[in-house]
Amino acid sequence: MQALTFKHQFLIQQRKRQIKTTSDFYRGKTSEEKSAIEIIEDAENQIRMMMFAKDETIENILKTLPETWTIVQISTINSYAFSRFKQTQKDSSLKEGNPNLCFIRLSNDGTPGQIRTVVSKDKSCVVPYLQEIQSILKEQVLLLKEPGTDRKKYWNLREVLNQRMLALVKSVETAWVGSSKGTLLGKLKNTSALNILSEISQEVLDLLNIKVGFAEQSKLNILLSGSGFLTLEQVFTELMLMFPRADEDSLYNAATLIHGYSETKLNLNSEPREPVILILDPEIQSLPWESLPCMRDSKQPVSRIASLQFLSCLWQVHKSSRSSVVQTGLDADSVFYMINPDKSLPKTQERLESVVNSFQEWEGLAGRAPEPGQLAKALGQKDAYVYSGHGDGTRYITNSEIEKLKIRGVSLLLGCSSGELKRAGRNTDPHGVVQSYLFGTSPAVVGFLWPVTDADVDKWTIEFLEYWLTGKEENLLQAIADKRNSFKYFVNSAALVVYGLPVAVKSKK
């Protein structure tokens, strides 16, 4: 249902874009007939891809995507208590408990899709995760709005909230995701690591004295790939689910073998991995999945997208364009920035101005708002847009204006709740400005799921921009993963998310 909603919204905005371009041309607002025709044809092609795709099966959609990507959909399996006749209009917590989860792992590398169901344990004494995160964020907002005069008390309360968020993500991984956490990890990049998986996989099968097909072999490789994050008990649980007819003693011996290797041959926690793209149910999209210990410790590159169909459409739009930054690489000199446009964050401006000025080719605004049409022009021409101010910047360009554009570059919206998706009512899917940027075919959008503090974010921004745009790590998703731990406060780190496609800075070598 979320995919259908997103599809309809996307089609409406593409049609609006066509109408606006045609209207502007005939009214003389633009004299470039060739450019207007290209925009209209581009929108028409996107509409056809989304609306009239032939044989639109999951298998055929996957064939349009790169083989290195892993798509993981996390769905909730709700009882009527979770889903029917909700009393609240907003995306409120599920007070009855944590819903069951279903992980669906897909890829275009020939391996069969995998489905893994996790039944939530009934623990009436434990606060549900969705309720706990809302409690943490509510207290965070109140504390930031009313810090009081006692600075020691203020910082103590900040640290308490920080520890609560850290405890939350640890518990989500340990008690909720459990032994299926390996499903969230991407494919290993290095051939040597893949050879190790093949070697130990055969050793395990020999120990169990069984032969398996391609599907079981793929599941075993995923288990071995993430075994460094699993306990002996969790490895044993996964093997029992994988090989239900095998002897339990043999399974335990195999689990002991794998667990022993996890600190030697299978010590792959720091091995580079290919990207994972998450598709999240509305009920759980507010949780910081990217900050689970296994994702954070492995520095797993990860992004989010609304649906598999839109992922395919967005990828094909950029794949078919020779000038797309996804194809050419992002030019680190082609950047537009907007810092402190409402003049309410002078310290942020002071911290960041020296950094943006060090990139001599950059254009932008600091301490002043954009002129009419200035930001829209920059979004259509520059390879990256960096916004640092309050919120998501829609005070200076509205959602509807963004959706009518053809956005060229990556958008970094480094303000409070810039990456948050909100529900307007109980029967609607979550929506936010990041989706407007994706409607405008921005290849990737960086934002924060909830309110964050300016000093910590500014420090991280300086470090991240220098790390990514100077090419120390060219890939955006990997650079985000590498620098996620650079925040002083975990509650800020956990809020950081990326939506869209893997994209990289153009190599200067």
mmCIF file of C-alpha atoms in Angstrom, residues 123-419:
data_model
loop_
_atom_site.group_PDB
_atom_site.id
_atom_site.type_symbol
_atom_site.label_atom_id
_atom_site.label_comp_id
_atom_site.label_asym_id
_atom_site.label_seq_id
_atom_site.Cartn_x
_atom_site.Cartn_y
_atom_site.Cartn_z
ATOM 1 C CA LYS A 123 7.680 -9.384 27.706
ATOM 2 C CA SER A 124 5.058 -7.349 29.505
ATOM 3 C CA CYS A 125 7.694 -5.800 31.750
ATOM 4 C CA VAL A 126 9.583 -4.301 28.794
ATOM 5 C CA VAL A 127 8.575 -0.936 27.295
ATOM 6 C CA PRO A 128 7.826 -1.369 23.548
ATOM 7 C CA TYR A 129 10.566 0.062 21.343
ATOM 8 C CA LEU A 130 8.285 2.426 19.416
ATOM 9 C CA GLN A 131 6.946 3.803 22.676
ATOM 10 C CA GLU A 132 10.425 4.163 24.165
ATOM 11 C CA ILE A 133 11.879 6.064 21.210
ATOM 12 C CA GLN A 134 8.972 8.498 21.238
ATOM 13 C CA SER A 135 9.497 9.022 24.956
ATOM 14 C CA ILE A 136 13.215 9.718 24.426
ATOM 15 C CA LEU A 137 12.568 12.183 21.618
ATOM 16 C CA LYS A 138 9.790 13.967 23.497
ATOM 17 C CA GLU A 139 12.112 14.538 26.439
ATOM 18 C CA GLN A 140 14.900 15.582 24.069
ATOM 19 C CA VAL A 141 12.720 18.268 22.479
ATOM 20 C CA LEU A 142 11.558 19.595 25.856
ATOM 21 C CA LEU A 143 15.129 19.717 27.138
ATOM 22 C CA LEU A 144 16.398 21.598 24.068
ATOM 23 C CA LYS A 145 13.537 24.099 24.243
ATOM 24 C CA GLU A 146 13.884 24.692 27.975
ATOM 25 C CA PRO A 147 17.496 23.962 28.995
ATOM 26 C CA GLY A 148 17.177 25.853 32.292
ATOM 27 C CA THR A 149 19.974 27.629 34.124
ATOM 28 C CA ASP A 150 21.617 24.638 35.803
ATOM 29 C CA ARG A 151 24.144 23.598 33.148
ATOM 30 C CA LYS A 152 25.365 20.553 35.058
ATOM 31 C CA LYS A 153 21.826 19.204 35.332
ATOM 32 C CA TYR A 154 21.249 19.964 31.640
ATOM 33 C CA TRP A 155 24.296 17.968 30.497
ATOM 34 C CA ASN A 156 23.469 15.117 32.867
ATOM 35 C CA LEU A 157 19.982 14.877 31.372
ATOM 36 C CA ARG A 158 21.456 14.955 27.862
ATOM 37 C CA GLU A 159 23.723 12.046 28.770
ATOM 38 C CA VAL A 160 20.801 10.076 30.230
ATOM 39 C CA LEU A 161 18.863 10.449 26.965
ATOM 40 C CA ASN A 162 21.977 9.494 25.030
ATOM 41 C CA GLN A 163 22.375 6.281 27.034
ATOM 42 C CA ARG A 164 18.683 5.449 26.682
ATOM 43 C CA MET A 165 18.951 5.703 22.884
ATOM 44 C CA LEU A 166 22.077 3.559 22.894
ATOM 45 C CA ALA A 167 20.354 0.951 25.068
ATOM 46 C CA LEU A 168 17.328 1.026 22.758
ATOM 47 C CA VAL A 169 19.218 0.151 19.565
ATOM 48 C CA LYS A 170 21.205 -2.550 21.354
ATOM 49 C CA SER A 171 17.983 -4.106 22.618
ATOM 50 C CA VAL A 172 16.332 -3.885 19.182
ATOM 51 C CA GLU A 173 19.198 -5.884 17.708
ATOM 52 C CA THR A 174 19.590 -8.393 20.530
ATOM 53 C CA ALA A 175 15.999 -9.048 21.608
ATOM 54 C CA TRP A 176 13.963 -8.172 18.497
ATOM 55 C CA VAL A 177 16.061 -8.775 15.370
ATOM 56 C CA GLY A 178 18.036 -11.492 17.136
ATOM 57 C CA SER A 179 19.778 -14.164 15.108
ATOM 58 C CA SER A 180 18.449 -12.767 11.793
ATOM 59 C CA LYS A 181 20.694 -9.679 12.010
ATOM 60 C CA GLY A 182 22.956 -11.082 9.254
ATOM 61 C CA THR A 183 20.071 -10.457 6.826
ATOM 62 C CA LEU A 184 20.744 -6.720 7.175
ATOM 63 C CA LEU A 185 24.372 -6.906 6.048
ATOM 64 C CA GLY A 186 25.489 -6.393 2.450
ATOM 65 C CA LYS A 187 27.650 -8.609 0.281
ATOM 66 C CA LEU A 188 31.362 -8.804 0.961
ATOM 67 C CA LYS A 189 33.466 -6.976 -1.609
ATOM 68 C CA ASN A 190 36.810 -8.749 -1.421
ATOM 69 C CA THR A 191 37.346 -11.965 -3.354
ATOM 70 C CA SER A 192 39.539 -13.350 -0.567
ATOM 71 C CA ALA A 193 36.670 -12.992 1.928
ATOM 72 C CA LEU A 194 34.286 -14.729 -0.488
ATOM 73 C CA ASN A 195 36.753 -17.586 -0.881
ATOM 74 C CA ILE A 196 36.840 -18.011 2.894
ATOM 75 C CA LEU A 197 33.029 -18.265 2.951
ATOM 76 C CA SER A 198 33.120 -20.935 0.263
ATOM 77 C CA GLU A 199 35.788 -22.910 2.102
ATOM 78 C CA ILE A 200 34.069 -22.906 5.493
ATOM 79 C CA SER A 201 30.652 -23.443 3.950
ATOM 80 C CA GLN A 202 31.882 -26.717 2.476
ATOM 81 C CA GLU A 203 33.443 -27.665 5.814
ATOM 82 C CA VAL A 204 30.103 -27.128 7.577
ATOM 83 C CA LEU A 205 28.200 -29.175 5.003
ATOM 84 C CA ASP A 206 30.730 -31.993 5.268
ATOM 85 C CA LEU A 207 30.320 -31.977 9.047
ATOM 86 C CA LEU A 208 26.546 -32.176 8.683
ATOM 87 C CA ASN A 209 26.939 -34.795 5.941
ATOM 88 C CA ILE A 210 24.304 -33.188 3.743
ATOM 89 C CA LYS A 211 24.095 -31.761 0.243
ATOM 90 C CA VAL A 212 22.155 -28.578 -0.399
ATOM 91 C CA GLY A 213 20.810 -26.609 -3.320
ATOM 92 C CA PHE A 214 21.677 -23.095 -4.412
ATOM 93 C CA ALA A 215 19.081 -21.453 -2.105
ATOM 94 C CA GLU A 216 20.351 -23.210 1.057
ATOM 95 C CA GLN A 217 23.949 -22.486 0.059
ATOM 96 C CA SER A 218 23.115 -18.774 -0.235
ATOM 97 C CA LYS A 219 21.495 -18.738 3.203
ATOM 98 C CA LEU A 220 24.506 -20.460 4.726
ATOM 99 C CA ASN A 221 26.863 -17.915 3.153
ATOM 100 C CA ILE A 222 24.821 -15.044 4.601
ATOM 101 C CA LEU A 223 24.992 -16.688 8.021
ATOM 102 C CA LEU A 224 28.770 -17.138 7.761
ATOM 103 C CA SER A 225 29.194 -13.571 6.510
ATOM 104 C CA GLY A 226 27.558 -12.150 9.640
ATOM 105 C CA SER A 227 28.640 -14.802 12.145
ATOM 106 C CA GLY A 228 30.993 -12.363 13.862
ATOM 107 C CA PHE A 229 27.947 -10.543 15.227
ATOM 108 C CA LEU A 230 26.170 -13.697 16.441
ATOM 109 C CA THR A 231 26.414 -15.648 19.674
ATOM 110 C CA LEU A 232 26.850 -19.427 19.662
ATOM 111 C CA GLU A 233 23.163 -19.803 20.539
ATOM 112 C CA GLN A 234 22.123 -17.551 17.640
ATOM 113 C CA VAL A 235 24.281 -19.474 15.158
ATOM 114 C CA PHE A 236 22.712 -22.720 16.373
ATOM 115 C CA THR A 237 19.202 -21.211 16.011
ATOM 116 C CA GLU A 238 19.887 -20.182 12.413
ATOM 117 C CA LEU A 239 21.303 -23.596 11.502
ATOM 118 C CA MET A 240 18.232 -25.340 12.942
ATOM 119 C CA LEU A 241 15.954 -23.145 10.824
ATOM 120 C CA MET A 242 18.150 -23.715 7.773
ATOM 121 C CA PHE A 243 18.510 -27.492 8.131
ATOM 122 C CA PRO A 244 15.443 -28.700 10.092
ATOM 123 C CA ARG A 245 16.071 -32.395 9.288
ATOM 124 C CA ALA A 246 19.682 -32.455 10.420
ATOM 125 C CA ASP A 247 20.768 -34.126 13.663
ATOM 126 C CA GLU A 248 20.830 -31.650 16.596
ATOM 127 C CA ASP A 249 24.233 -32.823 17.835
ATOM 128 C CA SER A 250 25.711 -32.309 14.376
ATOM 129 C CA LEU A 251 24.085 -28.880 14.169
ATOM 130 C CA TYR A 252 25.545 -27.914 17.534
ATOM 131 C CA ASN A 253 29.004 -29.082 16.406
ATOM 132 C CA ALA A 254 28.619 -27.030 13.226
ATOM 133 C CA ALA A 255 27.514 -24.001 15.264
ATOM 134 C CA THR A 256 30.537 -24.414 17.539
ATOM 135 C CA LEU A 257 32.796 -24.635 14.487
ATOM 136 C CA ILE A 258 31.345 -21.459 12.949
ATOM 137 C CA HIS A 259 31.420 -19.556 16.229
ATOM 138 C CA GLY A 260 35.045 -20.553 16.753
ATOM 139 C CA TYR A 261 35.957 -19.345 13.283
ATOM 140 C CA SER A 262 34.204 -16.008 13.908
ATOM 141 C CA GLU A 263 37.314 -14.770 15.722
ATOM 142 C CA THR A 264 39.764 -16.174 13.173
ATOM 143 C CA LYS A 265 38.905 -17.068 9.577
ATOM 144 C CA LEU A 266 35.411 -15.562 9.785
ATOM 145 C CA ASN A 267 36.508 -12.364 11.493
ATOM 146 C CA LEU A 268 34.843 -10.358 8.720
ATOM 147 C CA ASN A 269 33.219 -7.588 10.761
ATOM 148 C CA SER A 270 35.540 -4.950 9.324
ATOM 149 C CA GLU A 271 35.512 -6.231 5.748
ATOM 150 C CA PRO A 272 34.120 -3.725 3.198
ATOM 151 C CA ARG A 273 30.602 -4.487 2.009
ATOM 152 C CA GLU A 274 28.349 -3.561 -0.875
ATOM 153 C CA PRO A 275 25.347 -1.255 -0.212
ATOM 154 C CA VAL A 276 22.076 -2.271 1.405
ATOM 155 C CA ILE A 277 18.850 -0.422 0.546
ATOM 156 C CA LEU A 278 16.085 -0.603 3.141
ATOM 157 C CA ILE A 279 12.340 -0.575 2.440
ATOM 158 C CA LEU A 280 10.601 0.010 5.774
ATOM 159 C CA ASP A 281 6.990 -0.340 6.887
ATOM 160 C CA PRO A 282 5.331 2.916 8.026
ATOM 161 C CA GLU A 283 5.096 1.687 11.630
ATOM 162 C CA ILE A 284 8.840 1.123 12.018
ATOM 163 C CA GLN A 285 10.446 3.674 9.669
ATOM 164 C CA SER A 286 11.047 6.048 12.603
ATOM 165 C CA LEU A 287 13.505 3.615 14.215
ATOM 166 C CA PRO A 288 17.267 4.079 13.548
ATOM 167 C CA TRP A 289 17.951 0.763 11.796
ATOM 168 C CA GLU A 290 21.207 2.098 10.357
ATOM 169 C CA SER A 291 22.594 2.461 13.886
ATOM 170 C CA LEU A 292 22.086 -1.103 15.080
ATOM 171 C CA PRO A 293 25.426 -2.342 16.468
ATOM 172 C CA CYS A 294 25.985 -4.795 13.585
ATOM 173 C CA MET A 295 25.391 -2.041 11.009
ATOM 174 C CA ARG A 296 27.435 0.554 12.847
ATOM 175 C CA ASP A 297 30.374 -1.684 13.725
ATOM 176 C CA SER A 298 30.652 -3.113 10.207
ATOM 177 C CA LYS A 299 30.340 0.399 8.730
ATOM 178 C CA GLN A 300 27.654 -0.930 6.436
ATOM 179 C CA PRO A 301 26.747 1.517 3.624
ATOM 180 C CA VAL A 302 22.958 1.824 3.668
ATOM 181 C CA SER A 303 20.136 3.979 2.321
ATOM 182 C CA ARG A 304 16.335 3.987 2.403
ATOM 183 C CA ILE A 305 13.718 4.018 -0.363
ATOM 184 C CA ALA A 306 9.903 3.951 -0.385
ATOM 185 C CA SER A 307 9.394 0.959 -2.661
ATOM 186 C CA LEU A 308 11.195 -1.482 -4.943
ATOM 187 C CA GLN A 309 9.391 -0.115 -7.994
ATOM 188 C CA PHE A 310 10.435 3.462 -7.279
ATOM 189 C CA LEU A 311 14.020 2.338 -6.642
ATOM 190 C CA SER A 312 14.051 0.795 -10.121
ATOM 191 C CA CYS A 313 12.485 3.882 -11.690
ATOM 192 C CA LEU A 314 14.916 6.294 -10.000
ATOM 193 C CA TRP A 315 17.881 4.106 -10.977
ATOM 194 C CA GLN A 316 16.771 3.882 -14.616
ATOM 195 C CA VAL A 317 16.301 7.665 -14.807
ATOM 196 C CA HIS A 318 19.912 8.218 -13.738
ATOM 197 C CA LYS A 319 21.313 5.209 -15.587
ATOM 198 C CA SER A 320 19.863 6.432 -18.884
ATOM 199 C CA SER A 321 21.318 9.936 -18.474
ATOM 200 C CA ARG A 322 24.982 10.304 -19.408
ATOM 201 C CA SER A 323 25.125 13.606 -17.518
ATOM 202 C CA SER A 324 23.710 12.189 -14.256
ATOM 203 C CA VAL A 325 26.052 12.450 -11.264
ATOM 204 C CA VAL A 326 25.303 8.779 -10.616
ATOM 205 C CA GLN A 327 27.041 7.994 -13.913
ATOM 206 C CA THR A 328 29.711 10.701 -14.119
ATOM 207 C CA GLY A 329 30.512 11.030 -10.441
ATOM 208 C CA LEU A 330 29.834 14.115 -8.368
ATOM 209 C CA ASP A 331 32.076 17.135 -9.005
ATOM 210 C CA ALA A 332 33.283 18.290 -5.577
ATOM 211 C CA ASP A 333 33.585 21.868 -6.887
ATOM 212 C CA SER A 334 29.973 22.015 -8.107
ATOM 213 C CA VAL A 335 28.290 22.709 -4.761
ATOM 214 C CA PHE A 336 25.706 25.259 -3.613
ATOM 215 C CA TYR A 337 25.403 25.921 0.117
ATOM 216 C CA MET A 338 22.913 27.772 2.300
ATOM 217 C CA ILE A 339 24.020 28.369 5.891
ATOM 218 C CA ASN A 340 21.961 30.077 8.585
ATOM 219 C CA PRO A 341 19.574 31.778 6.132
ATOM 220 C CA ASP A 342 17.318 33.160 8.896
ATOM 221 C CA LYS A 343 20.289 34.518 10.920
ATOM 222 C CA SER A 344 19.242 32.622 14.065
ATOM 223 C CA LEU A 345 22.332 30.363 14.191
ATOM 224 C CA PRO A 346 25.323 32.736 14.169
ATOM 225 C CA LYS A 347 27.649 30.167 15.744
ATOM 226 C CA THR A 348 26.796 27.637 13.038
ATOM 227 C CA GLN A 349 27.600 30.252 10.420
ATOM 228 C CA GLU A 350 30.867 31.065 12.155
ATOM 229 C CA ARG A 351 31.883 27.384 12.311
ATOM 230 C CA LEU A 352 31.000 26.501 8.718
ATOM 231 C CA GLU A 353 31.909 29.632 6.760
ATOM 232 C CA SER A 354 35.640 29.016 6.949
ATOM 233 C CA VAL A 355 35.108 25.464 5.683
ATOM 234 C CA VAL A 356 32.904 26.335 2.698
ATOM 235 C CA ASN A 357 35.245 29.197 1.820
ATOM 236 C CA SER A 358 38.123 26.725 1.605
ATOM 237 C CA PHE A 359 36.356 25.193 -1.414
ATOM 238 C CA GLN A 360 36.965 28.165 -3.701
ATOM 239 C CA GLU A 361 34.635 27.035 -6.516
ATOM 240 C CA TRP A 362 31.589 26.663 -4.267
ATOM 241 C CA GLU A 363 28.702 29.102 -4.507
ATOM 242 C CA GLY A 364 26.187 29.879 -1.817
ATOM 243 C CA LEU A 365 24.658 32.007 0.884
ATOM 244 C CA ALA A 366 25.612 32.527 4.510
ATOM 245 C CA GLY A 367 23.492 34.607 6.859
ATOM 246 C CA ARG A 368 20.925 35.565 4.221
ATOM 247 C CA ALA A 369 17.941 34.048 2.457
ATOM 248 C CA PRO A 370 17.953 33.178 -1.261
ATOM 249 C CA GLU A 371 16.459 35.408 -3.939
ATOM 250 C CA PRO A 372 13.288 34.121 -5.670
ATOM 251 C CA GLY A 373 14.232 31.262 -7.992
ATOM 252 C CA GLN A 374 17.869 31.184 -6.845
ATOM 253 C CA LEU A 375 17.615 27.933 -4.908
ATOM 254 C CA ALA A 376 15.548 26.201 -7.597
ATOM 255 C CA LYS A 377 18.198 27.129 -10.181
ATOM 256 C CA ALA A 378 20.993 25.802 -7.977
ATOM 257 C CA LEU A 379 19.181 22.505 -7.389
ATOM 258 C CA GLY A 380 18.867 22.019 -11.134
ATOM 259 C CA GLN A 381 22.502 22.844 -11.926
ATOM 260 C CA LYS A 382 24.785 21.919 -9.036
ATOM 261 C CA ASP A 383 26.082 18.445 -8.189
ATOM 262 C CA ALA A 384 25.383 18.919 -4.465
ATOM 263 C CA TYR A 385 23.306 21.174 -2.220
ATOM 264 C CA VAL A 386 24.295 21.673 1.425
ATOM 265 C CA TYR A 387 21.694 23.201 3.742
ATOM 266 C CA SER A 388 22.616 24.006 7.337
ATOM 267 C CA GLY A 389 19.914 25.765 9.314
ATOM 268 C CA HIS A 390 16.659 25.171 11.140
ATOM 269 C CA GLY A 391 14.476 22.335 9.866
ATOM 270 C CA ASP A 392 14.508 21.126 6.267
ATOM 271 C CA GLY A 393 14.695 24.428 4.404
ATOM 272 C CA THR A 394 11.129 24.370 3.037
ATOM 273 C CA ARG A 395 10.712 27.891 4.336
ATOM 274 C CA TYR A 396 12.742 28.952 1.275
ATOM 275 C CA ILE A 397 11.432 26.463 -1.279
ATOM 276 C CA THR A 398 8.194 24.537 -0.774
ATOM 277 C CA ASN A 399 7.589 20.828 -1.232
ATOM 278 C CA SER A 400 5.437 21.435 -4.314
ATOM 279 C CA GLU A 401 8.143 23.640 -5.877
ATOM 280 C CA ILE A 402 10.790 20.977 -5.219
ATOM 281 C CA GLU A 403 8.643 18.264 -6.782
ATOM 282 C CA LYS A 404 8.320 20.182 -10.061
ATOM 283 C CA LEU A 405 12.094 20.474 -10.486
ATOM 284 C CA LYS A 406 14.572 18.147 -12.116
ATOM 285 C CA ILE A 407 17.151 18.059 -9.332
ATOM 286 C CA ARG A 408 20.643 17.272 -10.509
ATOM 287 C CA GLY A 409 22.621 16.584 -7.378
ATOM 288 C CA VAL A 410 22.776 15.119 -3.900
ATOM 289 C CA SER A 411 20.898 17.125 -1.263
ATOM 290 C CA LEU A 412 22.364 17.333 2.249
ATOM 291 C CA LEU A 413 19.651 18.730 4.536
ATOM 292 C CA LEU A 414 21.562 19.135 7.783
ATOM 293 C CA GLY A 415 18.797 20.500 9.991
ATOM 294 C CA CYS A 416 16.453 19.170 12.662
ATOM 295 C CA SER A 417 13.996 16.468 11.503
ATOM 296 C CA SER A 418 14.916 17.071 7.837
ATOM 297 C CA GLY A 419 14.713 13.332 7.125
#
